[in-house]
Coordinates of C-alpha atoms and ligand atoms in Angstrom, one line a residue:
X1 CA 30.7 -48.1 -22.0
X2 CA 27.9 -46.8 -19.8
X3 CA 26.1 -43.7 -21.2
X4 CA 23.5 -41.5 -19.5
X5 CA 21.5 -38.5 -20.4
X6 CA 18.3 -36.8 -19.4
X7 CA 15.9 -34.2 -20.5
X8 CA 13.5 -32.0 -18.6
X9 CA 9.8 -32.2 -19.4
X10 CA 9.7 -28.4 -19.2
X11 CA 8.0 -27.9 -22.7
X12 CA 7.6 -29.3 -26.1
X13 CA 10.9 -30.8 -27.5
X14 CA 12.5 -29.1 -30.4
X15 CA 15.1 -29.8 -33.0
X16 CA 17.8 -28.3 -30.8
X17 CA 17.1 -31.0 -28.3
X18 CA 16.9 -33.6 -31.0
X19 CA 20.2 -32.8 -32.7
X20 CA 22.0 -31.7 -29.5
X21 CA 21.1 -34.6 -27.3
X22 CA 18.5 -37.1 -28.4
X23 CA 20.0 -38.2 -31.7
X24 CA 23.6 -38.6 -30.4
X25 CA 22.3 -40.5 -27.4
X26 CA 20.1 -42.8 -29.4
X27 CA 23.0 -43.4 -31.9
X28 CA 24.9 -45.1 -29.0
X29 CA 22.1 -47.6 -28.2
X30 CA 23.4 -50.6 -30.1
X31 CA 27.0 -50.4 -29.0
X32 CA 26.7 -49.1 -25.4
X33 CA 24.7 -49.5 -22.3
X34 CA 22.5 -46.4 -22.6
X35 CA 20.4 -44.9 -19.7
X36 CA 18.0 -42.1 -20.6
X37 CA 15.6 -40.5 -18.2
X38 CA 12.9 -37.8 -18.0
X39 CA 14.2 -35.3 -15.5
X40 CA 10.9 -34.4 -13.8
X41 CA 12.5 -33.5 -10.5
X42 CA 14.6 -31.0 -12.4
X43 CA 11.6 -29.6 -14.2
X44 CA 9.8 -28.9 -10.9
X45 CA 12.1 -25.9 -10.6
X46 CA 10.2 -24.2 -13.4
X47 CA 6.9 -26.1 -13.9
X48 CA 4.5 -25.5 -11.0
X49 CA 1.3 -27.0 -12.3
X50 CA 0.8 -30.7 -11.5
X51 CA -1.3 -31.6 -14.5
X52 CA 1.0 -29.9 -16.9
X53 CA 3.9 -31.7 -15.3
X54 CA 2.2 -35.1 -15.7
X55 CA 1.3 -34.4 -19.3
X56 CA 4.7 -33.1 -20.4
X57 CA 6.4 -36.1 -18.7
X58 CA 4.3 -38.5 -20.9
X59 CA 4.9 -36.3 -23.9
X60 CA 8.7 -36.7 -23.5
X61 CA 8.2 -40.4 -23.1
X62 CA 6.3 -40.5 -26.4
X63 CA 8.8 -38.3 -28.1
X64 CA 11.8 -40.5 -27.3
X65 CA 10.0 -43.7 -28.2
X66 CA 8.8 -42.2 -31.5
X67 CA 12.4 -41.0 -32.2
X68 CA 13.7 -44.6 -32.0
X69 CA 14.5 -45.3 -28.4
X70 CA 14.8 -49.1 -28.2
X71 CA 13.3 -49.9 -24.8
X72 CA 14.7 -53.5 -24.8
X73 CA 18.2 -52.2 -25.0
X74 CA 18.1 -48.8 -23.5
X75 CA 17.0 -48.2 -19.9
X76 CA 14.4 -45.5 -20.1
X77 CA 12.9 -44.1 -16.9
X78 CA 11.1 -41.3 -15.2
X79 CA 13.5 -39.7 -12.7
X80 CA 10.9 -39.6 -9.9
X81 CA 10.4 -43.4 -10.1
X82 CA 13.9 -43.7 -8.7
X83 CA 13.6 -41.3 -5.6
X84 CA 16.9 -42.7 -4.3
X85 CA 18.7 -40.2 -6.5
X86 CA 17.5 -37.4 -4.2
X87 CA 19.3 -39.1 -1.3
X88 CA 22.5 -39.3 -3.2
X89 CA 22.0 -35.6 -4.0
X90 CA 22.1 -34.9 -0.2
X91 CA 25.3 -36.9 0.2
X92 CA 26.9 -35.0 -2.6
X93 CA 25.6 -31.7 -1.3
X94 CA 27.8 -32.2 1.7
X95 CA 30.9 -32.1 -0.6
X96 CA 29.6 -29.2 -2.7
X97 CA 31.3 -25.8 -2.2
X98 CA 28.9 -22.9 -2.4
X99 CA 31.2 -21.1 -4.8
X100 CA 30.9 -23.9 -7.4
X101 CA 27.2 -23.4 -7.6
X102 CA 27.4 -19.6 -7.4
X103 CA 29.5 -19.6 -10.6
X104 CA 26.8 -21.5 -12.7
X105 CA 25.8 -19.7 -15.9
X106 CA 22.5 -21.6 -16.1
X107 CA 21.4 -20.4 -12.7
X108 CA 22.3 -16.9 -13.4
X109 CA 20.6 -17.1 -16.8
X110 CA 17.4 -18.4 -15.3
X111 CA 17.3 -15.6 -12.7
X112 CA 17.9 -13.1 -15.6
X113 CA 14.8 -14.5 -17.3
X114 CA 12.8 -13.7 -14.2
X115 CA 12.5 -17.2 -12.7
X116 CA 12.4 -16.8 -8.9
X117 CA 15.6 -17.9 -7.1
X118 CA 14.8 -21.0 -5.2
X119 CA 17.0 -23.4 -3.3
X120 CA 16.2 -26.1 -5.9
X121 CA 17.2 -23.9 -8.8
X122 CA 20.5 -23.2 -7.1
X123 CA 21.1 -26.9 -6.1
X124 CA 20.1 -28.1 -9.6
X125 CA 23.6 -29.1 -10.7
X126 CA 24.0 -31.3 -7.6
X127 CA 20.9 -33.3 -8.5
X128 CA 22.2 -33.6 -12.0
X129 CA 25.5 -34.9 -10.6
X130 CA 23.6 -37.5 -8.6
X131 CA 21.7 -38.6 -11.8
X132 CA 25.0 -39.2 -13.5
X133 CA 27.1 -40.7 -10.7
X134 CA 24.3 -42.9 -9.5
X135 CA 24.4 -45.0 -12.6
X136 CA 28.3 -44.8 -12.8
X137 CA 28.0 -43.3 -16.2
X138 CA 31.2 -42.8 -18.2
X139 CA 29.8 -40.8 -21.1
X140 CA 27.1 -38.1 -21.0
X141 CA 25.8 -36.8 -24.3
X142 CA 24.5 -33.3 -24.0
X143 CA 24.3 -30.0 -25.8
X144 CA 27.0 -27.4 -25.3
X145 CA 25.0 -25.4 -22.7
X146 CA 25.4 -28.3 -20.3
X147 CA 29.2 -28.3 -20.4
X148 CA 29.5 -26.4 -17.1
X149 CA 27.2 -28.8 -15.3
X150 CA 29.3 -31.7 -16.5
X151 CA 32.4 -30.0 -15.1
X152 CA 30.6 -29.7 -11.8
X153 CA 29.7 -33.4 -11.9
X154 CA 33.3 -34.3 -12.5
X155 CA 34.6 -32.0 -9.8
X156 CA 32.1 -33.4 -7.2
X157 CA 32.9 -37.0 -8.2
X158 CA 36.7 -36.3 -7.7
X159 CA 36.1 -34.5 -4.5
X160 CA 33.9 -37.1 -3.0
X161 CA 36.2 -39.9 -4.1
X162 CA 39.2 -38.1 -2.6
X163 CA 37.4 -37.6 0.7
X164 CA 35.7 -41.0 1.1
X165 CA 37.3 -43.5 -1.3
X166 CA 36.7 -44.5 -4.9
X167 CA 33.0 -44.7 -5.1
X168 CA 32.2 -43.0 -8.4
X169 CA 33.3 -43.2 -12.0
X170 CA 34.4 -39.8 -13.4
X171 CA 32.0 -39.0 -16.3
X172 CA 33.1 -37.4 -19.6
X173 CA 30.8 -35.1 -21.6
X174 CA 30.1 -35.9 -25.2
X175 CA 29.3 -32.8 -27.1
X176 CA 28.6 -32.8 -30.8
X177 CA 30.8 -29.9 -31.9
X178 CA 29.3 -29.8 -35.4
X179 CA 25.8 -29.1 -34.1
X180 CA 27.0 -27.5 -30.8
X181 CA 24.2 -24.9 -30.8
X182 CA 21.2 -25.2 -33.0
X183 CA 19.9 -21.7 -33.8
X184 CA 16.3 -20.8 -33.3
X185 CA 14.1 -19.1 -35.9
X186 CA 15.3 -15.8 -34.5
X187 CA 19.0 -16.8 -34.8
X188 CA 19.6 -17.0 -31.0
X189 CA 20.1 -20.5 -29.4
X190 CA 16.9 -22.5 -30.0
X191 CA 15.3 -22.9 -26.6
X192 CA 11.9 -23.8 -25.1
X193 CA 12.1 -20.6 -23.1
X194 CA 12.8 -18.2 -26.0
X195 CA 9.7 -19.1 -28.1
X196 CA 11.9 -19.5 -31.1
X197 CA 11.7 -23.3 -31.6
X198 CA 10.8 -25.6 -34.4
X199 CA 9.1 -28.4 -32.5
X200 CA 9.9 -32.0 -33.4
X201 CA 6.2 -33.1 -33.2
X202 CA 4.3 -30.0 -34.1
X203 CA 1.6 -30.3 -36.8
X204 CA 2.8 -29.9 -40.4
X205 CA 1.1 -26.5 -40.4
X206 CA 3.0 -25.4 -37.3
X207 CA 6.3 -26.6 -38.7
X208 CA 5.8 -24.8 -42.0
X209 CA 4.9 -21.6 -40.1
X210 CA 7.9 -21.8 -37.9
X211 CA 10.3 -22.4 -40.8
X212 CA 8.8 -19.5 -42.7
X213 CA 9.4 -17.3 -39.7
X214 CA 13.2 -18.0 -39.7
X215 CA 15.0 -14.6 -39.7
X216 CA 17.2 -13.9 -42.8
X217 CA 18.9 -10.8 -44.1
X218 CA 17.1 -8.6 -46.6
X219 CA 19.0 -9.5 -49.8
X220 CA 16.9 -9.6 -52.9
X221 CA 16.2 -12.7 -54.9
X222 CA 18.9 -11.9 -57.5
X223 CA 21.7 -11.1 -55.0
X224 CA 24.3 -13.7 -54.1
X225 CA 24.0 -14.9 -50.5
X226 CA 26.3 -16.2 -47.8
X227 CA 25.3 -19.7 -46.6
X228 CA 27.7 -19.5 -43.6
X229 CA 25.7 -16.7 -42.0
X230 CA 22.2 -17.9 -42.9
X231 CA 20.0 -19.5 -40.2
X232 CA 18.1 -21.4 -42.8
X233 CA 21.2 -23.0 -44.2
X234 CA 22.5 -23.8 -40.6
X235 CA 19.3 -25.8 -40.0
X236 CA 19.4 -27.4 -43.5
X237 CA 22.8 -28.7 -42.7
X238 CA 21.5 -30.7 -39.8
X239 CA 19.3 -32.8 -42.1
X240 CA 21.1 -32.9 -45.5
X241 CA 24.1 -34.9 -46.8
X242 CA 27.3 -33.1 -47.5
X243 CA 26.6 -33.3 -51.2
X244 CA 23.2 -31.7 -50.8
X245 CA 24.7 -29.0 -48.6
X246 CA 27.4 -28.2 -51.3
X247 CA 24.7 -28.0 -53.9
X248 CA 22.6 -25.6 -51.9
X249 CA 25.7 -23.5 -51.0
X250 CA 26.4 -23.1 -54.7
X251 CA 22.9 -21.8 -55.3
X252 CA 23.4 -19.3 -52.5
X253 CA 26.6 -18.0 -54.0
X254 CA 25.2 -17.9 -57.5
X255 CA 22.3 -15.6 -56.6
X256 CA 18.9 -16.0 -58.2
X257 CA 17.5 -18.0 -55.4
X258 CA 15.3 -16.4 -52.7
X259 CA 15.3 -17.4 -49.0
X260 CA 11.7 -18.6 -49.5
X261 CA 13.1 -21.3 -51.7
X262 CA 15.7 -22.4 -49.2
X263 CA 13.0 -22.5 -46.6
X264 CA 10.9 -24.8 -48.8
X265 CA 13.9 -27.1 -49.1
X266 CA 14.4 -27.1 -45.4
X267 CA 10.7 -28.0 -44.8
X268 CA 10.9 -30.9 -47.3
X269 CA 14.0 -32.2 -45.4
X270 CA 12.2 -31.8 -42.1
X271 CA 9.2 -33.8 -43.3
X272 CA 11.4 -36.5 -44.9
X273 CA 13.1 -37.0 -41.5
X274 CA 10.3 -36.6 -39.0
X275 CA 7.1 -37.6 -40.8
X276 CA 7.6 -41.3 -40.1
X277 CA 8.3 -40.6 -36.5
X278 CA 5.2 -38.4 -36.2
X279 CA 3.2 -41.4 -37.4
X280 CA 4.8 -43.7 -34.9
X281 CA 4.1 -41.2 -32.2
X282 CA 0.4 -41.1 -33.0
X283 CA 0.3 -44.9 -32.8
X284 CA 2.1 -44.9 -29.4
X285 CA -0.2 -42.2 -28.1
X286 CA -3.1 -44.7 -28.4
X287 CA -1.3 -47.2 -26.3
X288 CA -0.3 -45.3 -23.1
X289 CA -0.4 -48.5 -21.0
X290 CA 2.5 -49.8 -23.0
X291 CA 4.4 -46.5 -22.5
X292 CA 3.8 -46.7 -18.7
X293 CA 5.1 -50.3 -18.7
X294 CA 8.2 -49.3 -20.5
X295 CA 8.9 -46.6 -17.9
X296 CA 8.3 -48.9 -15.0
X297 CA 10.5 -51.6 -16.4
X298 CA 13.1 -48.9 -17.0
X299 CA 12.9 -47.7 -13.4
X300 CA 13.4 -51.3 -12.2
X301 CA 16.4 -51.8 -14.4
X302 CA 17.9 -48.4 -13.4
X303 CA 17.6 -49.3 -9.7
X304 CA 19.7 -52.4 -10.3
X305 CA 22.7 -50.1 -10.8
X306 CA 21.6 -47.2 -8.7
X307 CA 20.9 -49.1 -5.4
X308 CA 24.4 -50.6 -5.1
X309 CA 26.0 -47.2 -5.8
X310 CA 23.9 -45.6 -3.2
X311 CA 24.6 -48.3 -0.7
X312 CA 28.4 -47.8 -1.3
X313 CA 28.0 -44.0 -0.8
X314 CA 26.0 -44.4 2.4
X315 CA 28.6 -46.8 3.7
X316 CA 31.5 -44.5 2.7
X317 CA 30.1 -41.5 4.6
X318 CA 29.3 -43.6 7.7
X319 CA 25.5 -43.9 7.5
X320 CA 25.8 -47.7 7.5
Ligands
LIG1 P1 15.8 -25.8 -23.6 O1 16.9 -24.8 -23.7 O2 15.0 -25.8 -24.8 O3 15.0 -25.7 -22.3 P2 17.1 -28.0 -22.3 O4 17.9 -27.1 -21.5 O5 16.0 -28.8 -21.7 O6 16.5 -27.2 -23.6 O7 18.0 -29.1 -23.1 C1 17.9 -30.4 -23.2 C2 19.0 -31.0 -24.0 O8 19.0 -30.5 -25.3 C3 20.4 -30.6 -23.4 O9 21.3 -31.7 -23.6 C4 20.8 -29.4 -24.2 O10 22.2 -29.2 -24.3 C5 20.2 -29.8 -25.6 N1 19.9 -28.6 -26.3 C6 18.9 -27.7 -26.0 N2 18.8 -26.7 -26.9 C7 19.8 -26.9 -27.8 C8 20.3 -26.2 -28.9 N3 19.7 -25.1 -29.4 N4 21.3 -26.7 -29.6 C9 21.9 -27.9 -29.2 N5 21.5 -28.6 -28.1 C10 20.5 -28.1 -27.4
LIG2 N1 20.2 -30.3 -17.0 C1 19.8 -31.0 -18.2 C2 19.1 -30.1 -19.2 O1 18.5 -29.1 -18.7 C3 18.9 -32.2 -18.0 C4 19.6 -33.2 -17.1 C5 19.3 -33.5 -15.8 C6 20.7 -34.1 -17.4 N2 20.1 -34.5 -15.3 C7 21.0 -34.9 -16.3 C8 21.4 -34.3 -18.6 C9 22.0 -35.8 -16.3 C10 22.5 -35.2 -18.6 C11 22.7 -35.9 -17.4 O2 19.1 -30.3 -20.3

C-alpha cells in the first residue's frame, strides 16, 4: 500500500507529533511504500521569517532521520522541491466548494489564536489534499486533529473523479486511537502553539524541566491516586509496556507515592527511548551535506509518481 504523511516545520517537534504521526508512519516503512515530506509550503502560513523557515525545515529533516527514517526505503522530501503540487492545488481548488473550507475547525482555531486570516490559511486543506492525491496515497497516518482535513481530501477526490474521470485514489486516514491526543504539560492537547510541549530533541535539562512542570492534582504523598485522570500517567503509557503500566497503576491506587516519583519514572522512560536518537541526531547534524542529498533524492523519487498524476489531471480538465 502507498502511505503518505507530512509535518509542518513550524516549530520544534514534540512527543505529540512523535506518537501521533511519526512513530506510526515510520512503523510502516518495511511493509509499505512510505512517502514522508516536510510541509514547508504549509508552514509559510504561519512562519514569516525566511531564515527561521530554512532552519526549521532542516531541523525536521534531522528529527525524522534521527527517529529512524530509512531513506533507502522511504521517500523523504521537502514539499517545495516538488512545486508541481501547487499546480495540482489549483486544479483541485476549482472543484472545492467554499462551504467545505468555511467549516474547517483548524482554520477557525488559528483565527481564534490571533493568526491573521489569509487566503493561504483558508486554502490550506486544498494544498494538503494535493499532497495526498498527487502521490495516489491510500493511507495517511495523522493525529486526530487532522481528521477533518482527511475528510476534505476524500470529498475532493470523489468530487474531482466524479466530474472528470477516475484520476485519484481515495485516501483513508490512519489514526492511532490509543494515543489519539497526547496531552501537554498543562493537560491540554500538546501543541507547538500552546507552549506546553515536551520536545523530542530538547536537552536533558529541558526535558527534565518540562516533565517536572506537568500539572497534577494536589493530593498528598500518602493519598491514593487515580492513574486514569493523571497527565503523568497518560504520558508514561506512551513509553511503557502493559506490565509496567499495571505496576505503576497499582502504586497510584495504593497511595504512598508522590507525583514527583511518577515524573522521575517518566523521565527515565523518556531517556531510555530518545537518548540513542539524540546521539544519532548529533552525528547527522555534522553531516548536513548528506541530509541535503537525502532530500534531493527523495524529491526526485516523489516526482516519479507525482508527475504522471499531474499530467493525468491536466489532461482530464482539458489543459492538454
Ligand atoms: P502542532 O499542533 O504542534 O502544531 P501539527 O499540527 O504540526 O502539530 O501536527 C503534526 C502531526 O502531529 C499531525 O499528524 C498531528 O495530528 C500530530 N499531532 C500533533 N499534536 C499531537 C498530539 N498532541 N497528539 C497526537 N498527535 C498530535
Ligand atoms: N496539515 C498537517 C499538519 O498540520 C501537515 C500536512 C500537510 C499533512 N500536508 C499533509 C499531513 C498531507 C498528512 C498528509 O499536521
